[in-house]
Amino acid sequence: MLTAKELMQLEDFLGMEQNCAKTMSYFGANIQDAQTKQLFQQIAQKSQQHFQTMTKHLNAGQNLQ
């Protein structure tokens, strides 16, 4: 079982990961260089995957309690 402090840290992490995905998507959509655009899009996708994976695991843990 997680402490209140650990849950707050996880919430902070999830917020930062989601913010990273949004920021990288924004940069990817607004840059002209094709290679750099692709890099930002890949980073955004990876951040979104991290967010979804963490959320899935946290939800699964709640269902076990």
Coordinates of N, CA and C in Angstrom, one line a residue:
M1 N 0.8 -1.2 0.0 CA 0.0 0.0 0.0 C 0.9 1.2 0.0
L2 N 0.5 2.2 -0.8 CA 1.3 3.5 -0.9 C 0.9 4.5 0.2
T3 N 1.9 5.2 0.6 CA 1.6 6.3 1.6 C 1.0 7.5 0.9
A4 N 0.4 8.4 1.6 CA -0.1 9.6 1.0 C 1.0 10.4 0.3
K5 N 2.2 10.5 0.8 CA 3.3 11.2 0.2 C 3.7 10.5 -1.1
E6 N 3.7 9.2 -1.1 CA 4.0 8.5 -2.4 C 3.0 8.7 -3.4
L7 N 1.7 8.7 -3.1 CA 0.6 9.0 -4.0 C 0.8 10.4 -4.6
M8 N 1.1 11.4 -3.7 CA 1.3 12.7 -4.2 C 2.5 12.8 -5.2
Q9 N 3.5 12.1 -4.9 CA 4.7 12.1 -5.8 C 4.3 11.4 -7.2
L10 N 3.5 10.4 -7.1 CA 3.1 9.7 -8.4 C 2.2 10.7 -9.2
E11 N 1.3 11.4 -8.5 CA 0.4 12.3 -9.2 C 1.3 13.4 -9.8
D12 N 2.3 13.9 -9.1 CA 3.2 14.9 -9.7 C 3.9 14.4 -10.9
F13 N 4.4 13.1 -10.8 CA 5.0 12.5 -11.9 C 4.1 12.4 -13.1
L14 N 2.9 12.0 -12.9 CA 1.9 11.8 -14.0 C 1.6 13.2 -14.6
G15 N 1.5 14.2 -13.8 CA 1.3 15.5 -14.3 C 2.4 16.0 -15.2
M16 N 3.6 15.8 -14.7 CA 4.8 16.2 -15.5 C 4.9 15.4 -16.8
E17 N 4.6 14.1 -16.7 CA 4.7 13.3 -17.9 C 3.6 13.8 -19.0
Q18 N 2.5 14.1 -18.5 CA 1.4 14.6 -19.4 C 1.8 15.9 -20.0
N19 N 2.3 16.8 -19.1 CA 2.8 18.1 -19.6 C 3.9 18.0 -20.6
C20 N 4.8 17.1 -20.4 CA 5.9 16.8 -21.4 C 5.3 16.4 -22.7
A21 N 4.3 15.5 -22.7 CA 3.7 15.0 -24.0 C 3.0 16.2 -24.7
K22 N 2.3 17.0 -24.0 CA 1.6 18.2 -24.6 C 2.6 19.2 -25.2
T23 N 3.7 19.4 -24.4 CA 4.7 20.4 -24.9 C 5.4 19.9 -26.1
M24 N 5.8 18.6 -26.1 CA 6.5 18.1 -27.2 C 5.6 18.0 -28.5
S25 N 4.3 17.7 -28.3 CA 3.4 17.7 -29.4 C 3.3 19.1 -30.0
Y26 N 3.2 20.1 -29.1 CA 3.1 21.5 -29.5 C 4.3 21.9 -30.4
F27 N 5.5 21.6 -29.9 CA 6.8 21.9 -30.6 C 6.8 21.1 -31.9
G28 N 6.4 19.9 -31.9 CA 6.4 19.1 -33.1 C 5.4 19.6 -34.2
A29 N 4.3 20.2 -33.7 CA 3.4 20.7 -34.7 C 3.8 22.1 -35.2
N30 N 4.7 22.8 -34.5 CA 5.0 24.1 -34.9 C 6.4 24.3 -35.4
I31 N 7.1 23.3 -35.7 CA 8.5 23.4 -36.2 C 8.5 23.0 -37.7
Q32 N 9.4 23.6 -38.4 CA 9.5 23.3 -39.9 C 10.4 22.2 -40.2
D33 N 11.5 22.1 -39.5 CA 12.5 21.0 -39.9 C 11.9 19.6 -39.7
A34 N 11.9 18.8 -40.7 CA 11.3 17.5 -40.7 C 11.9 16.6 -39.6
Q35 N 13.2 16.5 -39.5 CA 13.9 15.6 -38.6 C 13.5 16.0 -37.1
T36 N 13.6 17.3 -36.9 CA 13.3 17.8 -35.5 C 11.8 17.6 -35.2
K37 N 10.9 17.8 -36.2 CA 9.5 17.6 -36.0 C 9.3 16.1 -35.6
Q38 N 9.9 15.2 -36.3 CA 9.7 13.8 -36.0 C 10.3 13.5 -34.6
L39 N 11.4 14.1 -34.2 CA 11.9 13.8 -32.9 C 11.0 14.3 -31.8
F40 N 10.4 15.5 -31.9 CA 9.5 16.0 -31.0 C 8.2 15.1 -30.9
Q41 N 7.8 14.6 -32.1 CA 6.6 13.7 -32.1 C 6.9 12.4 -31.4
Q42 N 8.1 11.9 -31.6 CA 8.4 10.6 -31.0 C 8.5 10.7 -29.5
I43 N 9.1 11.9 -29.0 CA 9.2 12.1 -27.6 C 7.8 12.3 -27.0
A44 N 6.9 13.0 -27.7 CA 5.5 13.1 -27.2 C 4.8 11.8 -27.1
Q45 N 5.0 11.0 -28.1 CA 4.4 9.6 -28.1 C 4.9 8.8 -26.9
K46 N 6.2 8.8 -26.7 CA 6.8 8.0 -25.6 C 6.3 8.5 -24.3
S47 N 6.2 9.9 -24.1 CA 5.7 10.4 -22.8 C 4.2 10.0 -22.6
Q48 N 3.4 10.0 -23.7 CA 2.0 9.6 -23.5 C 1.9 8.1 -23.2
Q49 N 2.8 7.3 -23.7 CA 2.9 5.9 -23.4 C 3.2 5.7 -21.9
H50 N 4.2 6.4 -21.4 CA 4.6 6.4 -20.0 C 3.4 6.7 -19.1
F51 N 2.7 7.8 -19.5 CA 1.6 8.2 -18.7 C 0.5 7.1 -18.7
Q52 N 0.2 6.6 -19.8 CA -0.8 5.5 -19.9 C -0.4 4.3 -19.1
T53 N 0.8 3.9 -19.2 CA 1.3 2.7 -18.5 C 1.2 2.9 -17.0
M54 N 1.7 4.1 -16.5 CA 1.6 4.3 -15.1 C 0.2 4.4 -14.6
T55 N -0.7 5.0 -15.4 CA -2.1 5.1 -15.0 C -2.7 3.7 -15.0
K56 N -2.4 2.9 -15.9 CA -3.0 1.5 -16.0 C -2.5 0.7 -14.7
H57 N -1.2 0.8 -14.4 CA -0.7 0.1 -13.2 C -1.4 0.6 -11.9
L58 N -1.5 1.9 -11.8 CA -2.1 2.5 -10.6 C -3.6 2.1 -10.5
N59 N -4.3 2.1 -11.6 CA -5.7 1.7 -11.6 C -5.8 0.2 -11.2
A60 N -4.9 -0.6 -11.7 CA -4.9 -2.1 -11.4 C -4.6 -2.3 -9.9
G61 N -3.8 -1.5 -9.4 CA -3.5 -1.6 -7.9 C -4.7 -1.2 -7.1
Q62 N -5.4 -0.2 -7.5 CA -6.6 0.2 -6.8 C -7.7 -0.9 -6.8
N63 N -7.8 -1.7 -7.9 CA -8.7 -2.7 -8.1 C -8.4 -3.9 -7.2
L64 N -7.1 -4.1 -6.8 CA -6.7 -5.2 -6.0 C -7.1 -4.9 -4.5
Q65 N -7.3 -3.7 -4.1 CA -7.5 -3.4 -2.7 C -9.0 -3.6 -2.3

